[in-house]
Short mmCIF file of C-alpha atoms in Angstrom, two decimals:
data_model
loop_
_atom_site.label_atom_id
_atom_site.label_comp_id
_atom_site.label_asym_id
_atom_site.label_seq_id
_atom_site.Cartn_x
_atom_site.Cartn_y
_atom_site.Cartn_z
CA MET A 1 173.47 82.96 62.30
CA THR A 2 171.82 79.64 63.18
CA ILE A 3 172.57 77.55 66.23
CA ARG A 4 172.59 73.84 65.45
CA LEU A 5 172.11 71.07 68.03
CA TYR A 6 172.30 67.30 67.99
CA ASP A 7 168.75 66.05 68.62
CA THR A 8 168.77 62.57 70.17
CA ASN A 9 165.23 61.94 68.92
CA ALA A 10 166.08 62.81 65.31
CA ARG A 11 169.56 61.22 65.61
CA GLN A 12 171.09 64.12 63.72
CA ILE A 13 172.20 67.72 64.10
CA ARG A 14 169.30 70.09 63.44
CA ASP A 15 169.01 73.84 62.99
CA PHE A 16 167.51 75.35 66.10
CA ALA A 17 164.16 77.02 65.46
CA PRO A 18 162.57 78.38 68.66
CA LEU A 19 158.87 78.06 69.30
CA THR A 20 158.81 81.77 70.18
CA ALA A 21 161.08 84.12 68.26
CA GLY A 22 163.91 85.45 70.40
CA CYS A 23 163.17 83.08 73.30
CA VAL A 24 164.43 79.66 74.31
CA SER A 25 162.92 77.39 76.97
CA ILE A 26 165.07 74.65 78.51
CA TYR A 27 164.14 71.90 80.95
CA LEU A 28 167.06 70.04 82.52
CA CYS A 29 166.66 66.95 84.68
CA GLY A 30 168.50 67.97 87.81
CA ALA A 31 169.56 66.28 90.99
CA THR A 32 168.12 63.24 92.69
CA VAL A 33 169.24 64.23 96.16
CA GLN A 34 169.96 60.93 97.90
CA ALA A 35 173.66 61.80 98.28
CA ALA A 36 176.16 64.61 97.68
CA PRO A 37 177.22 65.21 94.06
CA HIS A 38 180.30 63.88 92.31
CA ILE A 39 181.84 65.67 89.34
CA GLY A 40 179.84 63.53 86.91
CA HIS A 41 176.60 65.00 88.29
CA ILE A 42 177.88 68.55 88.05
CA ARG A 43 179.11 68.05 84.49
CA SER A 44 175.52 67.96 83.24
CA GLY A 45 174.63 71.24 84.94
CA LEU A 46 177.83 72.80 83.63
CA ASN A 47 177.29 71.69 80.02
CA PHE A 48 173.81 73.17 79.99
CA ASP A 49 175.10 76.31 81.70
CA ILE A 50 177.39 76.81 78.69
CA MET A 51 174.44 76.18 76.36
CA ARG A 52 172.40 78.73 78.26
CA ARG A 53 175.21 81.31 78.12
CA TRP A 54 175.63 80.84 74.38
CA PHE A 55 171.92 81.31 73.71
CA ALA A 56 172.03 84.47 75.85
CA TYR A 57 175.06 85.74 73.93
CA ARG A 58 173.17 85.15 70.68
CA GLY A 59 170.40 87.42 71.99
CA TYR A 60 167.83 84.90 73.22
CA ALA A 61 165.79 85.40 76.38
CA VAL A 62 166.37 82.13 78.21
CA THR A 63 164.00 80.37 80.61
CA PHE A 64 165.95 77.60 82.30
CA ILE A 65 164.24 75.05 84.55
CA ARG A 66 166.30 72.54 86.54
CA ASN A 67 164.25 70.29 88.81
CA VAL A 68 165.07 68.56 92.10
CA THR A 69 163.88 64.99 92.71
CA ASP A 70 163.52 65.06 96.49
CA ILE A 71 161.62 61.78 96.94
CA ASP A 72 162.44 58.39 95.46
CA ASP A 73 163.26 54.79 96.45
CA LYS A 74 166.90 55.52 97.26
CA ILE A 75 166.10 58.50 99.49
CA ILE A 76 163.52 56.42 101.37
CA THR A 77 166.00 53.55 101.80
CA LYS A 78 168.67 55.92 103.13
CA SER A 79 166.14 57.43 105.51
CA ALA A 80 165.43 53.99 106.98
CA ASP A 81 169.11 53.02 107.12
CA GLN A 82 170.20 56.25 108.79
CA GLY A 83 167.17 56.79 111.00
CA ARG A 84 166.75 60.32 109.62
CA PRO A 85 163.75 62.01 108.00
CA TRP A 86 163.67 61.67 104.22
CA TRP A 87 163.27 65.42 103.83
CA ALA A 88 166.38 66.11 105.92
CA ILE A 89 168.49 63.86 103.70
CA GLY A 90 167.03 65.47 100.59
CA TYR A 91 167.52 69.04 101.73
CA GLU A 92 171.08 68.43 102.92
CA ASN A 93 172.07 66.98 99.55
CA GLU A 94 170.11 69.59 97.59
CA ARG A 95 172.25 72.23 99.27
CA ALA A 96 175.38 70.21 98.43
CA PHE A 97 174.36 70.17 94.76
CA ASN A 98 173.71 73.90 94.73
CA ASP A 99 177.05 74.52 96.44
CA GLY A 100 178.69 72.45 93.69
CA TYR A 101 176.92 74.29 90.87
CA THR A 102 177.83 77.64 92.44
CA ALA A 103 181.45 76.68 93.10
CA LEU A 104 181.92 75.86 89.42
CA GLY A 105 180.29 79.08 88.25
CA CYS A 106 176.92 77.82 87.00
CA LEU A 107 174.25 80.50 86.75
CA PRO A 108 171.19 79.83 88.94
CA PRO A 109 168.16 78.43 87.09
CA THR A 110 165.15 80.59 86.34
CA TYR A 111 163.15 78.21 88.55
CA GLU A 112 164.24 75.10 90.47
CA PRO A 113 161.07 73.19 91.40
CA ARG A 114 161.01 70.24 93.80
CA ALA A 115 158.99 67.13 92.99
CA THR A 116 157.18 67.10 96.35
CA GLY A 117 155.94 70.63 95.75
CA HIS A 118 153.98 69.58 92.66
CA VAL A 119 151.77 66.68 93.70
CA PRO A 120 148.56 68.55 92.65
CA GLU A 121 149.95 68.91 89.12
CA MET A 122 150.81 65.20 89.08
CA ILE A 123 147.29 64.26 90.20
CA GLU A 124 145.83 66.41 87.43
CA MET A 125 148.04 64.73 84.82
CA MET A 126 147.17 61.23 86.07
CA ARG A 127 143.47 62.06 86.00
CA GLY A 128 143.79 63.20 82.39
CA LEU A 129 145.75 60.09 81.37
CA ILE A 130 143.18 57.77 82.97
CA GLU A 131 140.32 59.62 81.26
CA ARG A 132 142.08 59.29 77.89
CA GLY A 133 142.67 55.56 78.36
CA HIS A 134 146.43 55.77 78.76
CA ALA A 135 146.64 54.92 82.48
CA TYR A 136 144.86 52.77 85.06
CA GLU A 137 144.70 52.24 88.82
CA ALA A 138 145.55 48.91 90.47
CA ASP A 139 146.06 48.22 94.19
CA GLY A 140 146.49 51.93 94.88
CA ASN A 141 149.15 52.24 92.17
CA VAL A 142 148.61 54.14 88.94
CA TYR A 143 150.33 52.76 85.84
CA PHE A 144 150.89 53.99 82.30
CA ASP A 145 149.68 51.54 79.65
CA VAL A 146 152.60 51.42 77.19
CA HIS A 147 150.45 49.71 74.52
CA SER A 148 148.18 52.77 74.45
CA TYR A 149 150.91 55.02 73.04
CA PRO A 150 152.08 53.84 69.57
CA ASP A 151 155.26 55.98 69.49
CA TYR A 152 156.58 54.55 72.77
CA LEU A 153 160.36 53.85 72.64
CA GLN A 154 161.01 56.14 69.66
CA LEU A 155 163.61 58.17 71.60
CA SER A 156 165.63 55.14 72.72
CA ASN A 157 165.01 53.26 69.46
CA GLN A 158 163.97 50.01 71.16
CA GLU A 159 161.42 47.33 70.30
CA LEU A 160 158.57 46.85 72.77
CA ASP A 161 158.80 43.06 72.41
CA ASN A 162 162.38 43.18 73.73
CA LEU A 163 161.73 45.68 76.53
CA ARG A 164 162.43 44.97 80.17
CA GLN A 165 160.99 47.85 82.16
CA PRO A 166 162.77 48.66 85.46
CA GLY A 167 160.41 48.24 88.38
CA SER A 168 160.47 48.18 92.16
CA GLU A 169 158.91 46.36 95.08
CA GLY A 170 155.17 46.83 95.56
CA GLU A 171 154.31 47.45 91.90
CA THR A 172 151.41 44.98 91.89
CA GLY A 173 148.39 44.77 89.65
CA LYS A 174 150.07 45.57 86.34
CA ARG A 175 148.28 44.52 83.19
CA ASP A 176 151.66 44.21 81.49
CA GLN A 177 155.02 44.08 83.22
CA ARG A 178 156.30 46.72 80.78
CA ASP A 179 153.79 49.28 82.07
CA PHE A 180 155.46 51.81 84.35
CA ALA A 181 154.37 53.47 87.59
CA LEU A 182 152.99 56.99 87.63
CA TRP A 183 152.08 56.70 91.32
CA LYS A 184 153.12 54.18 93.97
CA SER A 185 150.76 53.10 96.74
CA VAL A 186 151.73 53.84 100.32
CA LYS A 187 153.87 51.39 102.30
CA PRO A 188 154.23 51.38 106.10
CA GLY A 189 156.58 54.06 107.36
CA GLU A 190 156.98 55.76 103.98
CA PRO A 191 156.01 59.36 103.15
CA SER A 192 152.75 59.66 101.27
CA TRP A 193 150.26 62.12 99.81
CA GLU A 194 146.50 61.83 99.37
CA THR A 195 145.09 61.23 95.87
CA PRO A 196 141.74 60.05 94.44
CA TRP A 197 143.32 56.56 94.22
CA GLY A 198 144.61 56.44 97.79
CA ARG A 199 147.71 57.62 99.58
CA GLY A 200 151.08 57.13 97.95
CA ARG A 201 154.02 58.93 96.39
CA PRO A 202 155.13 59.97 92.90
CA GLY A 203 156.76 57.75 90.34
CA TRP A 204 160.08 59.14 89.15
CA HIS A 205 158.99 59.92 85.59
CA LEU A 206 155.68 61.64 86.30
CA GLU A 207 157.18 64.51 88.24
CA CYS A 208 159.22 65.89 85.31
CA SER A 209 156.31 65.77 82.85
CA ALA A 210 154.12 67.61 85.36
CA MET A 211 156.72 70.24 86.25
CA ALA A 212 157.71 70.89 82.63
CA HIS A 213 154.02 71.42 81.82
CA LYS A 214 153.59 73.82 84.74
CA TYR A 215 156.64 76.00 84.09
CA LEU A 216 157.07 75.77 80.32
CA GLY A 217 153.58 74.95 79.06
CA GLU A 218 152.33 72.38 76.56
CA ALA A 219 155.41 72.77 74.34
CA PHE A 220 158.95 73.98 74.96
CA ASP A 221 162.22 74.03 73.08
CA ILE A 222 164.88 71.84 74.69
CA HIS A 223 164.88 68.98 77.18
CA GLY A 224 168.29 68.00 78.52
CA GLY A 225 169.99 65.46 80.72
CA GLY A 226 172.61 62.73 80.83
CA LEU A 227 172.76 59.84 78.38
CA ASP A 228 171.71 57.46 81.13
CA LEU A 229 168.31 59.16 81.30
CA ILE A 230 167.25 58.38 77.73
CA PHE A 231 165.62 55.17 78.97
CA PRO A 232 163.57 54.77 81.00
CA HIS A 233 163.22 58.31 82.29
CA HIS A 234 163.00 60.47 79.20
CA GLU A 235 161.20 57.83 77.18
CA ASN A 236 158.53 57.63 79.86
CA GLU A 237 158.32 61.40 80.19
CA ILE A 238 157.52 61.66 76.50
CA ALA A 239 154.84 58.98 76.72
CA GLN A 240 153.13 60.65 79.68
CA ALA A 241 153.27 64.18 78.32
CA LYS A 242 152.21 63.41 74.75
CA ALA A 243 149.48 61.02 75.80
CA TYR A 244 148.21 63.82 78.05
CA GLY A 245 148.06 66.12 75.03
CA ASP A 246 151.27 68.14 75.26
CA ASP A 247 153.66 68.61 72.34
CA PHE A 248 156.42 68.57 74.97
CA ALA A 249 160.10 69.04 73.99
CA GLN A 250 161.07 69.93 70.43
CA TYR A 251 164.76 68.97 70.88
CA TRP A 252 166.38 66.33 73.09
CA VAL A 253 169.97 67.08 74.08
CA HIS A 254 172.04 64.63 76.14
CA ASN A 255 175.47 65.04 77.68
CA ALA A 256 177.95 62.18 78.02
CA TRP A 257 179.40 60.88 81.29
CA VAL A 258 182.51 61.27 83.35
CA THR A 259 184.04 57.78 83.51
CA MET A 260 186.68 56.06 85.63
CA SER A 261 188.42 52.98 84.22
CA GLY A 262 185.90 53.02 81.40
CA GLU A 263 182.85 52.88 83.67
CA LYS A 264 180.27 55.60 84.27
CA MET A 265 181.09 57.49 87.45
CA SER A 266 178.43 56.56 89.99
CA LYS A 267 177.91 56.18 93.70
CA SER A 268 176.88 52.55 93.29
CA LEU A 269 180.23 51.67 91.71
CA GLY A 270 182.08 53.39 94.52
CA ASN A 271 184.16 55.38 92.06
CA SER A 272 182.70 58.82 92.54
CA VAL A 273 184.75 61.93 93.19
CA LEU A 274 182.77 64.34 95.34
CA VAL A 275 182.75 67.97 94.31
CA SER A 276 183.10 69.07 97.94
CA GLU A 277 186.42 67.19 98.15
CA MET A 278 187.67 68.12 94.68
CA VAL A 279 187.46 71.87 95.36
CA LYS A 280 189.77 71.42 98.33
CA THR A 281 192.52 70.21 96.00
CA TRP A 282 191.75 71.94 92.71
CA ARG A 283 190.71 75.51 92.02
CA PRO A 284 187.03 75.55 91.02
CA ILE A 285 187.78 77.48 87.83
CA VAL A 286 190.21 74.72 86.83
CA LEU A 287 187.55 72.09 87.50
CA ARG A 288 185.16 74.04 85.29
CA TYR A 289 187.79 74.16 82.55
CA TYR A 290 188.36 70.40 82.89
CA LEU A 291 184.67 69.44 82.84
CA GLY A 292 183.36 72.12 80.48
CA THR A 293 185.87 72.21 77.64
CA PRO A 294 185.45 68.70 76.15
CA HIS A 295 182.48 68.41 73.80
CA TYR A 296 179.31 67.76 75.77
CA ARG A 297 178.67 64.54 73.82
CA SER A 298 182.17 63.18 74.51
CA MET A 299 183.02 60.97 77.47
CA ILE A 300 185.57 62.32 79.95
CA GLU A 301 187.87 59.67 81.40
CA TYR A 302 188.80 60.97 84.85
CA SER A 303 192.45 61.05 85.88
CA GLU A 304 194.61 63.38 87.93
CA GLU A 305 196.98 63.62 84.98
CA SER A 306 194.26 65.05 82.71
CA LEU A 307 193.22 67.44 85.47
CA ARG A 308 196.82 68.60 85.77
CA GLU A 309 196.94 69.17 82.01
CA ALA A 310 193.77 71.27 82.27
CA GLU A 311 195.33 73.25 85.11
CA GLN A 312 198.45 73.96 83.05
CA ALA A 313 196.43 74.94 79.97
CA PHE A 314 194.31 77.37 81.94
CA ALA A 315 197.41 78.76 83.67
CA ARG A 316 198.76 79.77 80.24
CA ILE A 317 195.59 81.75 79.59
CA GLU A 318 195.69 83.36 83.03
CA GLY A 319 199.38 84.19 82.74
CA PHE A 320 198.79 86.01 79.46
CA ALA A 321 195.84 87.91 80.91
CA GLN A 322 197.82 88.97 83.97
CA ARG A 323 200.77 90.23 81.90
CA VAL A 324 198.54 92.31 79.65
CA VAL A 325 196.68 93.86 82.60
CA GLU A 326 200.01 94.81 84.18
CA LEU A 327 201.18 96.32 80.89
CA ALA A 328 197.90 98.18 80.38
CA GLY A 329 197.94 99.46 83.95
CA GLY A 330 194.36 98.38 84.64
CA VAL A 331 191.41 96.22 83.66
CA VAL A 332 190.94 95.39 79.99
CA GLU A 333 187.23 95.15 79.20
CA PRO A 334 185.92 92.25 77.07
CA SER A 335 185.15 92.83 73.41
CA SER A 336 181.50 93.26 72.56
CA GLU A 337 181.73 90.34 70.14
CA VAL A 338 183.65 87.09 70.06
CA PRO A 339 185.85 86.27 67.03
CA PRO A 340 183.90 84.78 64.10
CA ALA A 341 185.73 81.42 64.28
CA PHE A 342 184.72 81.06 67.94
CA ALA A 343 181.09 81.86 67.13
CA GLU A 344 181.08 79.43 64.23
CA ALA A 345 182.33 76.65 66.51
CA MET A 346 179.77 77.37 69.22
CA ASP A 347 176.91 77.57 66.72
CA ASP A 348 177.84 74.10 65.47
CA ASP A 349 176.39 71.92 68.25
CA LEU A 350 178.23 73.86 70.97
CA GLY A 351 181.67 72.93 69.64
CA VAL A 352 183.58 74.02 72.75
CA PRO A 353 186.85 72.18 71.86
CA GLN A 354 187.04 74.03 68.53
CA ALA A 355 186.04 77.29 70.23
CA LEU A 356 188.72 76.75 72.87
CA ALA A 357 191.31 76.30 70.13
CA VAL A 358 190.43 79.84 69.00
CA VAL A 359 191.01 81.04 72.59
CA HIS A 360 194.48 79.48 72.72
CA THR A 361 195.38 80.79 69.25
CA THR A 362 194.40 84.28 70.36
CA VAL A 363 196.50 83.90 73.53
CA ARG A 364 199.52 82.92 71.42
CA GLN A 365 198.97 85.97 69.20
CA GLY A 366 198.74 88.10 72.33
CA ASN A 367 201.97 86.68 73.72
CA SER A 368 203.69 87.46 70.41
CA ALA A 369 202.42 91.03 70.71
CA LEU A 370 203.80 91.25 74.25
CA ALA A 371 207.18 89.99 73.06
CA ALA A 372 207.16 92.68 70.37
CA ASP A 373 206.15 95.40 72.90
CA ASP A 374 202.95 95.94 70.89
CA LYS A 375 200.70 97.09 73.72
CA GLU A 376 197.72 97.91 71.50
CA ALA A 377 197.65 94.47 69.89
CA ALA A 378 198.14 92.69 73.22
CA VAL A 379 195.23 94.59 74.78
CA ALA A 380 193.03 93.84 71.76
CA ARG A 381 193.78 90.13 72.02
CA LEU A 382 192.99 90.06 75.75
CA ALA A 383 189.67 91.81 75.07
CA GLU A 384 188.80 89.02 72.63
CA VAL A 385 189.97 86.33 75.05
CA ARG A 386 187.82 87.77 77.84
CA ALA A 387 184.77 87.82 75.57
CA MET A 388 185.26 84.16 74.65
CA LEU A 389 186.00 83.04 78.19
CA GLY A 390 182.92 84.91 79.39
CA VAL A 391 180.73 82.71 77.19
CA LEU A 392 182.38 79.62 78.67
CA GLY A 393 182.07 80.91 82.23
CA LEU A 394 185.87 80.97 82.54
CA ASP A 395 186.75 84.67 82.56
CA PRO A 396 189.21 84.96 85.47
CA PHE A 397 188.28 88.63 85.90
CA ALA A 398 184.53 87.93 86.18
CA ALA A 399 182.96 88.87 89.50
CA HIS A 400 182.22 85.25 90.40
CA TRP A 401 185.88 84.28 90.31
CA THR A 402 187.41 87.46 91.70
CA GLY A 403 184.94 87.70 94.59
CA ALA A 404 184.10 84.04 95.12
CA ALA A 405 185.61 83.99 98.60
CA GLU A 406 185.88 87.31 100.36
CA LYS A 407 187.99 85.88 103.13
CA GLY A 408 190.35 84.46 100.54
CA GLU A 409 190.62 87.84 98.83
CA ASP A 410 191.38 89.53 102.14
CA LEU A 411 194.05 86.94 102.88
CA HIS A 412 195.50 87.38 99.40
CA GLY A 413 196.02 91.07 100.13
CA VAL A 414 197.85 90.33 103.39
CA VAL A 415 200.05 87.69 101.74
CA ASP A 416 200.76 90.02 98.83
CA SER A 417 201.98 92.75 101.19
CA LEU A 418 204.27 90.32 103.01
CA VAL A 419 205.63 88.79 99.82
CA ARG A 420 206.27 92.27 98.39
CA LEU A 421 208.46 93.09 101.39
CA VAL A 422 210.54 89.98 100.75
CA LEU A 423 210.70 90.68 97.01
CA ASP A 424 211.91 94.20 97.74
CA GLN A 425 214.76 92.67 99.74
CA ARG A 426 215.53 90.40 96.80
CA GLU A 427 215.54 93.36 94.41
CA SER A 428 217.93 95.21 96.70
CA ALA A 429 220.26 92.20 96.71
CA ARG A 430 220.11 92.03 92.92
CA ALA A 431 220.84 95.74 92.66
CA ARG A 432 224.05 95.33 94.66
CA LYS A 433 224.84 92.16 92.68
CA ASP A 434 224.51 89.93 95.74
CA TRP A 435 223.28 87.02 93.63
CA ALA A 436 223.66 84.46 96.42
CA THR A 437 221.26 86.34 98.68
CA ALA A 438 218.82 87.01 95.82
CA ASP A 439 218.79 83.34 94.86
CA ALA A 440 218.37 82.24 98.50
CA ILE A 441 215.31 84.48 98.88
CA ARG A 442 213.82 83.09 95.68
CA ASP A 443 214.47 79.51 96.82
CA GLN A 444 212.86 80.20 100.20
CA LEU A 445 209.75 81.59 98.54
CA SER A 446 209.64 78.57 96.24
CA GLN A 447 209.81 76.19 99.20
CA SER A 448 206.87 78.10 100.70
CA GLY A 449 204.77 77.27 97.63
CA LEU A 450 205.23 80.51 95.68
CA ALA A 451 206.41 80.81 92.08
CA ILE A 452 208.35 84.00 91.25
CA GLU A 453 208.50 85.37 87.71
CA ASP A 454 210.69 88.33 86.75
CA SER A 455 209.03 90.62 84.21
CA PRO A 456 209.79 94.04 82.69
CA GLN A 457 207.24 95.48 85.14
CA GLY A 458 209.02 93.85 88.09
CA PRO A 459 208.71 90.52 89.89
CA ARG A 460 205.30 88.86 90.26
CA TRP A 461 204.28 85.92 92.42
CA THR A 462 201.72 83.18 92.09
CA LEU A 463 200.87 80.05 94.06
CA ARG A 464 202.62 76.99 92.65
CA SER A 465 200.27 74.51 90.92
#
């Protein structure tokens, strides 16, 4: 058994060899909390949640770090525009991100450090870079000298002569316009921290290098994030960390975007779909299915039609699971192992689409067993399905999904009791062959948003999709 991952730096799929046997360390660039998350933001966290779950299934002890960027230009601009403290905006949106991750069933990170909590570590890294000749101070700013690091731009495969480095207002005193800011000097009204080079605030890239060093050490296994972070963010992280003396990440794994009309979903384009609004319309487990089942390196073109297709596909899985549980008369526990074809797909660069095909094949086999009244085979297939869905975070019987909203569960019980009374009346009408009354009751329930299915174990109801 060998897990294989596409390494952006190597531009090929590589066998995964951990730095420490039996352990895997992952650093994921998390939220920049200037606004609430759309589903494109949450996709990244979800993709790496599936990676984390698969490593855990394969027996690895996982350390998973997902940072929070709680200070940057956009947060400061919003603070000025709204007349609110920068930290209030950051904390409000940090909570919104965590609510989104939780709603879609992502496991909490091992640690979730904030940038502003690690200024001492940033100062230490800057001091080391200046001493080694890789950075310099100018006008209270501290810049990284890109010419001092020969392997600069290896990740993004660019030529330095063609580079145009993103910058911002106040970045004065650069020796070369391609040098990037490690630290930005204080401006009137902005938050700032004291350093040996004057008051100021962190550059975006420095924080991740410093936090990865603190929590994962000089070398760790996997660094993740969206494709849009390859340059400048991840390229500059590498330069800082390696020039400081760290081996840094051994594998670079990047997830693709959620797009709308062919464009990356983003707040600036005005085409974002907020998670907080989506969960009011779509069940969170369906959103997870929609965002988590395409391959992590494939773009997802957002549309309500594709979401509806995901809802219907997951409903087929749930329907099978519910029928088997009713037949078995109780919970069917997951198998201890997933089917070999599923494992083979997941080992091959987290091939979730191929793994999901195994899930649906197993569901079809289970439905055939149900049709043949083969209880033993049906139960065995559901056990396999639960094991596979557990890896994907989609097991409908998992505690997160069954107890996600206690009030909702309480209400479900009340509704179930009321619907059962009506269904009993319908069964009585059917027993006396009063088909008109039975059909009228069914139609009334349908108009109320309930779908009724007659089964050998009696009628069952579900909410209409």
